[in-house]
Amino acid sequence: MEPFAIKLIGFAAATCTTVAYAPQFIKVWKTRSARDISLGMFLVMVLGLALWLIYGLLSGDAPLVAANAITMVLAGGILFMKLKYG
């Protein structure tokens, strides 16, 4: 498979997994309620995203870096609101 096609698949996957967090982020932002969100899940998720981001930076993998940087902002925002709003 062509390297460009492989990168394209990576960016498509990155887009899907990143955009998946947007509805939850928006809902928590609008309602100011994070009561039904699992604190443990988001703590582990943000840690995992940070590790993937570091891995992507060290390996020079642009789709991995882009996806995990943006997703970490969204998941980190949800985690922050969970801690703030409960």
PDB file of C-alpha atoms in Angstrom:
ATOM      1  CA  MET A   1       0.000   0.000   0.000  1.00  0.00           C
ATOM      2  CA  GLU A   2       1.212   3.512  -0.769  1.00  0.00           C
ATOM      3  CA  PRO A   3       2.596   5.508   2.211  1.00  0.00           C
ATOM      4  CA  PHE A   4       0.207   8.373   1.374  1.00  0.00           C
ATOM      5  CA  ALA A   5      -2.796   6.019   1.519  1.00  0.00           C
ATOM      6  CA  ILE A   6      -1.602   4.672   4.859  1.00  0.00           C
ATOM      7  CA  LYS A   7      -1.331   8.224   6.256  1.00  0.00           C
ATOM      8  CA  LEU A   8      -4.778   9.012   4.863  1.00  0.00           C
ATOM      9  CA  ILE A   9      -6.238   6.021   6.695  1.00  0.00           C
ATOM     10  CA  GLY A  10      -4.469   7.212   9.844  1.00  0.00           C
ATOM     11  CA  PHE A  11      -5.903  10.718   9.543  1.00  0.00           C
ATOM     12  CA  ALA A  12      -9.391   9.305   8.861  1.00  0.00           C
ATOM     13  CA  ALA A  13      -9.175   7.127  11.971  1.00  0.00           C
ATOM     14  CA  ALA A  14      -7.832  10.085  13.955  1.00  0.00           C
ATOM     15  CA  THR A  15     -10.745  12.222  12.829  1.00  0.00           C
ATOM     16  CA  CYS A  16     -13.321   9.614  13.837  1.00  0.00           C
ATOM     17  CA  THR A  17     -11.882   8.921  17.290  1.00  0.00           C
ATOM     18  CA  THR A  18     -11.363  12.613  18.003  1.00  0.00           C
ATOM     19  CA  VAL A  19     -14.779  13.805  16.832  1.00  0.00           C
ATOM     20  CA  ALA A  20     -16.392  11.077  18.960  1.00  0.00           C
ATOM     21  CA  TYR A  21     -15.592  13.098  22.107  1.00  0.00           C
ATOM     22  CA  ALA A  22     -17.133  16.344  20.850  1.00  0.00           C
ATOM     23  CA  PRO A  23     -20.813  15.517  21.591  1.00  0.00           C
ATOM     24  CA  GLN A  24     -20.002  14.533  25.181  1.00  0.00           C
ATOM     25  CA  PHE A  25     -17.870  17.633  25.686  1.00  0.00           C
ATOM     26  CA  ILE A  26     -20.647  19.865  24.329  1.00  0.00           C
ATOM     27  CA  LYS A  27     -23.316  18.166  26.442  1.00  0.00           C
ATOM     28  CA  VAL A  28     -21.338  18.530  29.672  1.00  0.00           C
ATOM     29  CA  TRP A  29     -20.459  22.142  28.778  1.00  0.00           C
ATOM     30  CA  LYS A  30     -24.101  23.071  28.107  1.00  0.00           C
ATOM     31  CA  THR A  31     -25.690  21.224  31.030  1.00  0.00           C
ATOM     32  CA  ARG A  32     -22.866  21.853  33.521  1.00  0.00           C
ATOM     33  CA  SER A  33     -23.506  18.301  34.693  1.00  0.00           C
ATOM     34  CA  ALA A  34     -21.008  15.453  34.595  1.00  0.00           C
ATOM     35  CA  ARG A  35     -22.669  13.302  37.232  1.00  0.00           C
ATOM     36  CA  ASP A  36     -23.098  10.300  34.948  1.00  0.00           C
ATOM     37  CA  ILE A  37     -19.527  10.391  33.635  1.00  0.00           C
ATOM     38  CA  SER A  38     -17.012   7.946  35.049  1.00  0.00           C
ATOM     39  CA  LEU A  39     -14.127   9.767  36.723  1.00  0.00           C
ATOM     40  CA  GLY A  40     -11.945   6.643  36.645  1.00  0.00           C
ATOM     41  CA  MET A  41     -12.491   6.115  32.932  1.00  0.00           C
ATOM     42  CA  PHE A  42     -11.554   9.682  32.057  1.00  0.00           C
ATOM     43  CA  LEU A  43      -8.496   9.660  34.348  1.00  0.00           C
ATOM     44  CA  VAL A  44      -7.193   6.536  32.627  1.00  0.00           C
ATOM     45  CA  MET A  45      -8.203   7.820  29.182  1.00  0.00           C
ATOM     46  CA  VAL A  46      -6.376  11.151  29.569  1.00  0.00           C
ATOM     47  CA  LEU A  47      -3.279   9.316  30.843  1.00  0.00           C
ATOM     48  CA  GLY A  48      -3.449   6.946  27.866  1.00  0.00           C
ATOM     49  CA  LEU A  49      -3.869   9.846  25.449  1.00  0.00           C
ATOM     50  CA  ALA A  50      -0.862  11.604  26.963  1.00  0.00           C
ATOM     51  CA  LEU A  51       1.215   8.455  26.534  1.00  0.00           C
ATOM     52  CA  TRP A  52       0.031   8.016  22.922  1.00  0.00           C
ATOM     53  CA  LEU A  53       0.878  11.655  22.270  1.00  0.00           C
ATOM     54  CA  ILE A  54       4.395  11.164  23.629  1.00  0.00           C
ATOM     55  CA  TYR A  55       4.774   7.995  21.567  1.00  0.00           C
ATOM     56  CA  GLY A  56       3.545   9.776  18.439  1.00  0.00           C
ATOM     57  CA  LEU A  57       5.953  12.657  18.989  1.00  0.00           C
ATOM     58  CA  LEU A  58       8.893  10.305  19.544  1.00  0.00           C
ATOM     59  CA  SER A  59       8.034   8.193  16.493  1.00  0.00           C
ATOM     60  CA  GLY A  60       7.182  11.170  14.260  1.00  0.00           C
ATOM     61  CA  ASP A  61       3.705   9.860  13.454  1.00  0.00           C
ATOM     62  CA  ALA A  62       1.641  12.912  12.433  1.00  0.00           C
ATOM     63  CA  PRO A  63      -1.829  11.288  12.528  1.00  0.00           C
ATOM     64  CA  LEU A  64      -1.122   9.890  15.990  1.00  0.00           C
ATOM     65  CA  VAL A  65       0.100  13.256  17.267  1.00  0.00           C
ATOM     66  CA  ALA A  66      -2.819  15.188  15.794  1.00  0.00           C
ATOM     67  CA  ALA A  67      -5.477  12.776  17.015  1.00  0.00           C
ATOM     68  CA  ASN A  68      -4.146  12.432  20.513  1.00  0.00           C
ATOM     69  CA  ALA A  69      -3.410  16.123  21.015  1.00  0.00           C
ATOM     70  CA  ILE A  70      -6.933  17.159  20.042  1.00  0.00           C
ATOM     71  CA  THR A  71      -8.604  14.229  21.791  1.00  0.00           C
ATOM     72  CA  MET A  72      -6.601  14.950  24.935  1.00  0.00           C
ATOM     73  CA  VAL A  73      -7.952  18.508  24.933  1.00  0.00           C
ATOM     74  CA  LEU A  74     -11.530  17.244  24.597  1.00  0.00           C
ATOM     75  CA  ALA A  75     -11.188  14.386  27.106  1.00  0.00           C
ATOM     76  CA  GLY A  76      -9.172  16.625  29.434  1.00  0.00           C
ATOM     77  CA  GLY A  77     -11.934  19.219  29.218  1.00  0.00           C
ATOM     78  CA  ILE A  78     -14.523  16.597  30.116  1.00  0.00           C
ATOM     79  CA  LEU A  79     -12.327  15.432  33.004  1.00  0.00           C
ATOM     80  CA  PHE A  80     -11.933  19.027  34.217  1.00  0.00           C
ATOM     81  CA  MET A  81     -15.693  19.577  34.086  1.00  0.00           C
ATOM     82  CA  LYS A  82     -16.261  16.255  35.859  1.00  0.00           C
ATOM     83  CA  LEU A  83     -14.020  17.440  38.683  1.00  0.00           C
ATOM     84  CA  LYS A  84     -15.644  20.899  38.715  1.00  0.00           C
ATOM     85  CA  TYR A  85     -19.312  19.996  38.300  1.00  0.00           C
ATOM     86  CA  GLY A  86     -19.301  16.463  39.696  1.00  0.00           C
TER      87      GLY A  86
END
